[in-house]
PDB file of C-alpha atoms in Angstrom:
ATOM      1  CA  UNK A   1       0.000   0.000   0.000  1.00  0.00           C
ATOM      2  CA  UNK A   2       1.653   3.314  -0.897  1.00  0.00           C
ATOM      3  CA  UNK A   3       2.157   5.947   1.898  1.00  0.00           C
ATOM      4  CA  UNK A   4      -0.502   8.668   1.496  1.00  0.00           C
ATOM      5  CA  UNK A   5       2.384  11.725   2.028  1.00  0.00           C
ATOM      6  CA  UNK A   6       4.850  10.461  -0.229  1.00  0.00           C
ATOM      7  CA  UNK A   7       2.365  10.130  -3.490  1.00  0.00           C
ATOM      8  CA  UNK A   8       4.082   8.823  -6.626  1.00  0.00           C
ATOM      9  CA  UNK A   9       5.498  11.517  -9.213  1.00  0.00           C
ATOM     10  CA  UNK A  10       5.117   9.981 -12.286  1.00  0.00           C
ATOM     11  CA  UNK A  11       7.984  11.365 -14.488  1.00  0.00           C
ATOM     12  CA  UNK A  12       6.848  12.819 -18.010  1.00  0.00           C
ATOM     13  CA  UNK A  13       8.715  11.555 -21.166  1.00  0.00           C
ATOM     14  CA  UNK A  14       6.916  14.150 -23.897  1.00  0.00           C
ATOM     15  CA  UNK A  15       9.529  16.241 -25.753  1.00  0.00           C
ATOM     16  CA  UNK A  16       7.488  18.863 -24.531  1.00  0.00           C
ATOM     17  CA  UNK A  17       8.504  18.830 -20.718  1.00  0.00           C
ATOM     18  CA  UNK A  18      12.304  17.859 -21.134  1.00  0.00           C
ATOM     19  CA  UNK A  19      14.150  20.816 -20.305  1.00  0.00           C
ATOM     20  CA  UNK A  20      16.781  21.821 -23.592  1.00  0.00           C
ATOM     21  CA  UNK A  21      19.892  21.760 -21.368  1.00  0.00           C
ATOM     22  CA  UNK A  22      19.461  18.043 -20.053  1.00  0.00           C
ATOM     23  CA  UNK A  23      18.214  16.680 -23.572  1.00  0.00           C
ATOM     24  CA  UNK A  24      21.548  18.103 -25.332  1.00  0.00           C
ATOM     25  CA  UNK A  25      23.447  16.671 -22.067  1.00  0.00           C
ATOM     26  CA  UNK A  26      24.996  20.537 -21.276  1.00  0.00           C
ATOM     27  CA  UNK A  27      25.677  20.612 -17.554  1.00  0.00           C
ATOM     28  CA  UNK A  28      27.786  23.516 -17.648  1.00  0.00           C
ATOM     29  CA  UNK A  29      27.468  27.279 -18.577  1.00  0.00           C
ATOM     30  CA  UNK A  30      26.228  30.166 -16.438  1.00  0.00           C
ATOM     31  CA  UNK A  31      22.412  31.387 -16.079  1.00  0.00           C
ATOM     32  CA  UNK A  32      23.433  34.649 -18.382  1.00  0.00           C
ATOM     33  CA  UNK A  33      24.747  32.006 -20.835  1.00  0.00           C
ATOM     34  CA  UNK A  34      22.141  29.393 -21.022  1.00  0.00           C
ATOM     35  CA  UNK A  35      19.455  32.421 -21.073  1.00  0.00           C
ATOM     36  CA  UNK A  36      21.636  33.934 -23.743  1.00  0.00           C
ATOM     37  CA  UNK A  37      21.421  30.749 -25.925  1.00  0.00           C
ATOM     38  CA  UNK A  38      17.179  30.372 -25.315  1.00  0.00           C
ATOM     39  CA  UNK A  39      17.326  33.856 -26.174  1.00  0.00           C
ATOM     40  CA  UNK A  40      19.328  32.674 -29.551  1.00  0.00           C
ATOM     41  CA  UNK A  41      16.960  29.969 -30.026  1.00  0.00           C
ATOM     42  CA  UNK A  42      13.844  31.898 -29.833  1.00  0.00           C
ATOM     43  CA  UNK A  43      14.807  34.500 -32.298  1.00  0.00           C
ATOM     44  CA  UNK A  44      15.943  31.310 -34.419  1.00  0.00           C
ATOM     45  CA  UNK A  45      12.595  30.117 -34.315  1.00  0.00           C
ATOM     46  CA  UNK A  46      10.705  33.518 -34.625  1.00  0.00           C
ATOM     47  CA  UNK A  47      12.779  34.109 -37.805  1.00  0.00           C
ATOM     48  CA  UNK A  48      12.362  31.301 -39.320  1.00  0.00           C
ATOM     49  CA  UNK A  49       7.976  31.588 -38.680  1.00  0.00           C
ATOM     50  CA  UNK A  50       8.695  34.977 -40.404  1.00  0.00           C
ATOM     51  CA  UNK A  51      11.013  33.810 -43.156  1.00  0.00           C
ATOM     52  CA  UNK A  52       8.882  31.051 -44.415  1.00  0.00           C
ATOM     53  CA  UNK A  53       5.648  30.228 -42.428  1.00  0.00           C
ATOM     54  CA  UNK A  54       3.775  33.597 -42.415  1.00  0.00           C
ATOM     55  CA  UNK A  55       3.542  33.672 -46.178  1.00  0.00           C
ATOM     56  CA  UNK A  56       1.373  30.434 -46.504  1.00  0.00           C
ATOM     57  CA  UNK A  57      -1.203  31.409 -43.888  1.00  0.00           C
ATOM     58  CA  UNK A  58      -1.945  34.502 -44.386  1.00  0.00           C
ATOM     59  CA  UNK A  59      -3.782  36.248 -47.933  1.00  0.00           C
ATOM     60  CA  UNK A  60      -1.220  38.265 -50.485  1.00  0.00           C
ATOM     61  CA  UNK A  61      -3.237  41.271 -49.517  1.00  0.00           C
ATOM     62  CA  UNK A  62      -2.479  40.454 -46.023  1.00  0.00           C
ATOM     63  CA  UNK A  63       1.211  39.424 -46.390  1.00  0.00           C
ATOM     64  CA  UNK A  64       1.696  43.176 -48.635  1.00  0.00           C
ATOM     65  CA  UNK A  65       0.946  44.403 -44.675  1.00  0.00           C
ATOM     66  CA  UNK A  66       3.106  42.098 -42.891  1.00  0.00           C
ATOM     67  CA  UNK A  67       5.661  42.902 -44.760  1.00  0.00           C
ATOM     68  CA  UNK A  68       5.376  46.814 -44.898  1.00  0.00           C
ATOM     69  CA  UNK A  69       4.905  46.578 -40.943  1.00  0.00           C
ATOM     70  CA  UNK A  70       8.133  44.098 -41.090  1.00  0.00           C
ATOM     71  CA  UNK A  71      10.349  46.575 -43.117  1.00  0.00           C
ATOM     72  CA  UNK A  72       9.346  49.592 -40.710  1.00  0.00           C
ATOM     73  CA  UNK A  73      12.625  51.326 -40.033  1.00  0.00           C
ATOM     74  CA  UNK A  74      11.591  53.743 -38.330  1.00  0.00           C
ATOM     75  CA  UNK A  75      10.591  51.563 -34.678  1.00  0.00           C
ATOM     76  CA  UNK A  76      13.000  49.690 -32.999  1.00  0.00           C
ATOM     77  CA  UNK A  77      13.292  45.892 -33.327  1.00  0.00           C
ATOM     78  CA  UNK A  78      11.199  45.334 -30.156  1.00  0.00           C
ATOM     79  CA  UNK A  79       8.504  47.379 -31.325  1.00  0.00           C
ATOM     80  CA  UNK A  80       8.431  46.329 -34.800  1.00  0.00           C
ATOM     81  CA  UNK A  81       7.847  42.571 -33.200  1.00  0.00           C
ATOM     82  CA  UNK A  82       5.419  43.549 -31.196  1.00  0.00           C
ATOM     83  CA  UNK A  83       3.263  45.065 -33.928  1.00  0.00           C
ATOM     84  CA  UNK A  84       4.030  41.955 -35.950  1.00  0.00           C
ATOM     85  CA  UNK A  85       2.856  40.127 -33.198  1.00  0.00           C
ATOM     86  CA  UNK A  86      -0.840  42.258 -33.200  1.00  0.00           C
ATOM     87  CA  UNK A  87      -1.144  41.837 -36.489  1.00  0.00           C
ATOM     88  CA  UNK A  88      -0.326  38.039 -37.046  1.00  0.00           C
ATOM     89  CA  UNK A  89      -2.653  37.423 -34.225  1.00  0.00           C
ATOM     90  CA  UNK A  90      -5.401  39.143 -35.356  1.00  0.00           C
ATOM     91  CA  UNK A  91      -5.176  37.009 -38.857  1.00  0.00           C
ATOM     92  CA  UNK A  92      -3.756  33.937 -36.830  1.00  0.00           C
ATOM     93  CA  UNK A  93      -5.647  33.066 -33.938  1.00  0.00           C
ATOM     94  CA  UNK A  94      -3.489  29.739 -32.912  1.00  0.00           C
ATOM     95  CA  UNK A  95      -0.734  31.580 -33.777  1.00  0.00           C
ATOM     96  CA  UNK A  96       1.055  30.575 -30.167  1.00  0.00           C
ATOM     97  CA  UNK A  97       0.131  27.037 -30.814  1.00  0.00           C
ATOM     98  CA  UNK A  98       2.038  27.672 -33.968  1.00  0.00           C
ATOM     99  CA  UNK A  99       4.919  28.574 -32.503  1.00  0.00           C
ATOM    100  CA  UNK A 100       5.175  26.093 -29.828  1.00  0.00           C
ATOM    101  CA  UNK A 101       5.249  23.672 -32.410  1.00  0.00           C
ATOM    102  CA  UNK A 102       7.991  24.984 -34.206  1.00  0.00           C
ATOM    103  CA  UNK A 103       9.917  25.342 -31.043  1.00  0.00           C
ATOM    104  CA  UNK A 104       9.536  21.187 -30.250  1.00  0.00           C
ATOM    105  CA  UNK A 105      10.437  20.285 -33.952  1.00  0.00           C
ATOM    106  CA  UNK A 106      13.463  22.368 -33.080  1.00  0.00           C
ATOM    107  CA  UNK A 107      14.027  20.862 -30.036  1.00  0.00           C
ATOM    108  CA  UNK A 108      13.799  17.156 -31.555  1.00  0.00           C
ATOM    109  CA  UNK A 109      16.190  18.235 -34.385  1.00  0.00           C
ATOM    110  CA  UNK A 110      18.787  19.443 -31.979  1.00  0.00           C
ATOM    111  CA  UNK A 111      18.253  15.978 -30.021  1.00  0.00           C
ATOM    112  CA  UNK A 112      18.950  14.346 -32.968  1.00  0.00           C
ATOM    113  CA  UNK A 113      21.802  16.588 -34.260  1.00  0.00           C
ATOM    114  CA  UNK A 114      23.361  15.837 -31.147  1.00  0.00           C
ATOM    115  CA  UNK A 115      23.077  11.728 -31.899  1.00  0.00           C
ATOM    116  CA  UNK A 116      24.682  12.326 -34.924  1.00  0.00           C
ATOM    117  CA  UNK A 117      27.481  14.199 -33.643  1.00  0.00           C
ATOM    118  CA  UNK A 118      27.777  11.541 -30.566  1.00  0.00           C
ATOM    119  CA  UNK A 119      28.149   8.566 -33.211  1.00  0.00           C
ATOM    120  CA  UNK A 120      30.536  10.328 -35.330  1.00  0.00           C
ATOM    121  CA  UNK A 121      33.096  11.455 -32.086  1.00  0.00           C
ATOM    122  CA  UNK A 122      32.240   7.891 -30.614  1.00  0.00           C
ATOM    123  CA  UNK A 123      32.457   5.567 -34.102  1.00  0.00           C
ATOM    124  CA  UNK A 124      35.031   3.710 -32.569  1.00  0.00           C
ATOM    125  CA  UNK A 125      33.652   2.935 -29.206  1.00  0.00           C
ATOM    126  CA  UNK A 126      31.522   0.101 -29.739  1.00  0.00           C
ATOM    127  CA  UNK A 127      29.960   0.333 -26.238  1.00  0.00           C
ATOM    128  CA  UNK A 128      28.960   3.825 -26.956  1.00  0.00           C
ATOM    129  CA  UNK A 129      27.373   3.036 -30.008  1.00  0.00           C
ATOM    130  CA  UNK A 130      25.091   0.465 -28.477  1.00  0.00           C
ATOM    131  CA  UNK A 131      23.881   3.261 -26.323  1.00  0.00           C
ATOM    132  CA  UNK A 132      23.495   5.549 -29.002  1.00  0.00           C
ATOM    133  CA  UNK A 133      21.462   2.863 -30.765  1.00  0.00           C
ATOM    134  CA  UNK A 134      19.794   2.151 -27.460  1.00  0.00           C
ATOM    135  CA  UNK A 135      18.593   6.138 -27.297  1.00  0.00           C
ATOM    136  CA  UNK A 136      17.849   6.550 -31.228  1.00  0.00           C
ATOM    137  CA  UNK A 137      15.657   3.709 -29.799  1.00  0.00           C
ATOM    138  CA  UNK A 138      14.223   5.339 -26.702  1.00  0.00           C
ATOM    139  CA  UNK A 139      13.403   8.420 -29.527  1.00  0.00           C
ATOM    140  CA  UNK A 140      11.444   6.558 -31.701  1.00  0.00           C
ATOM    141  CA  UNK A 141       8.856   5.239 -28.659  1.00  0.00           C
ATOM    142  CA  UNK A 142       8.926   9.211 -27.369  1.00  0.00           C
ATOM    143  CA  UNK A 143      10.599   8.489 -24.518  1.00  0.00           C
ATOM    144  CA  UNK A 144      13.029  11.928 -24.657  1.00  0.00           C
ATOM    145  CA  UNK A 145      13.635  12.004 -20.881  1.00  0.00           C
ATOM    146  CA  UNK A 146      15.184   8.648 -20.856  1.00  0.00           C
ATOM    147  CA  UNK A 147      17.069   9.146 -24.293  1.00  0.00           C
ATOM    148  CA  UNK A 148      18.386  12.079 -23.033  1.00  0.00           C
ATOM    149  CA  UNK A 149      19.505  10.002 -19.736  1.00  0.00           C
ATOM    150  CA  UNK A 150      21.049   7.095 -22.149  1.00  0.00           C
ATOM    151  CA  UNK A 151      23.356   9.811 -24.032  1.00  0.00           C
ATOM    152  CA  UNK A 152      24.043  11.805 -20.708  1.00  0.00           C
ATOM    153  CA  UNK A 153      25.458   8.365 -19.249  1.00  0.00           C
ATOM    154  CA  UNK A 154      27.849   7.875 -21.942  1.00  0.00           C
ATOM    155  CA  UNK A 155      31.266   8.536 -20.628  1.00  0.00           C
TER     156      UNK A 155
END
């Protein structure tokens, strides 16, 4: 029978609530640095929405306003974004749905970017690759936390 006060904390495995640093095995770094680099990745994935996303959900008509309101020189980068940001909403409404998307499919392809780099520095170590094959495993059945736990282990 389990104790009432301790209740069991069941321990997510969706991409979604790994946290970036663990899943790419980084256990270094300073807070200004690691915000620095979510900072990096953000813009990364904010750019890219604006780059190549906006134009295929929005109207012509409405993209001729995006991108005057985009190419406004005359407001600073924060406040050009944040009009973006009003507009695309407006003509967007799961717009932040959207972008959280984006922002796991980024996430993923770093996880995997880092497998490939791990196989390539480790082609040699045949115990290494089993647990490389073991967490490209892990991947494929969505279980991130413990792939991310499989690469972290390797020594």
């Amino acid at each position: 029978m389990q104790d009432a006060a301790q209740p069991q904390v069941a321990t997510s495995e969706a991409l979604e609530d790994q946290n970036i640093f663990h899943l790419l095995g980084v256990t270094d770094g300073s807070d200004e640095e690691r915000e620095s680099f979510l900072d990096e990745l953000q813009q990364v994935i904010w750019d890219d929405f604006l780059d190549f996303d906006v134009k295929l959900l929005i109207t012509s008509d409405e993209y001729e306003e995006f991108q005057t309101i985009r190419s406004g020189a005359d407001a600073t980068d924060l406040e050009n974004q944040e009009k973006i940001v009003v507009f695309l909403e407006k003509l967007i409404p799961d717009l932040e749905d959207i972008m959280l998307e984006k922002a796991l499919e980024l996430k993923g392809d770093m996880v995997r970017e880092r497998i490939a780099g791990m196989r390539e520095y480790h082609s040699g170590n045949t115990q290494a690759l089993a647990q490389i094959d073991q967490a490209e495993a892990q991947l494929r059945d969505d279980l991130w936390k413990s792939a991310a736990d499989t690469l972290n282990a390797i020594g």
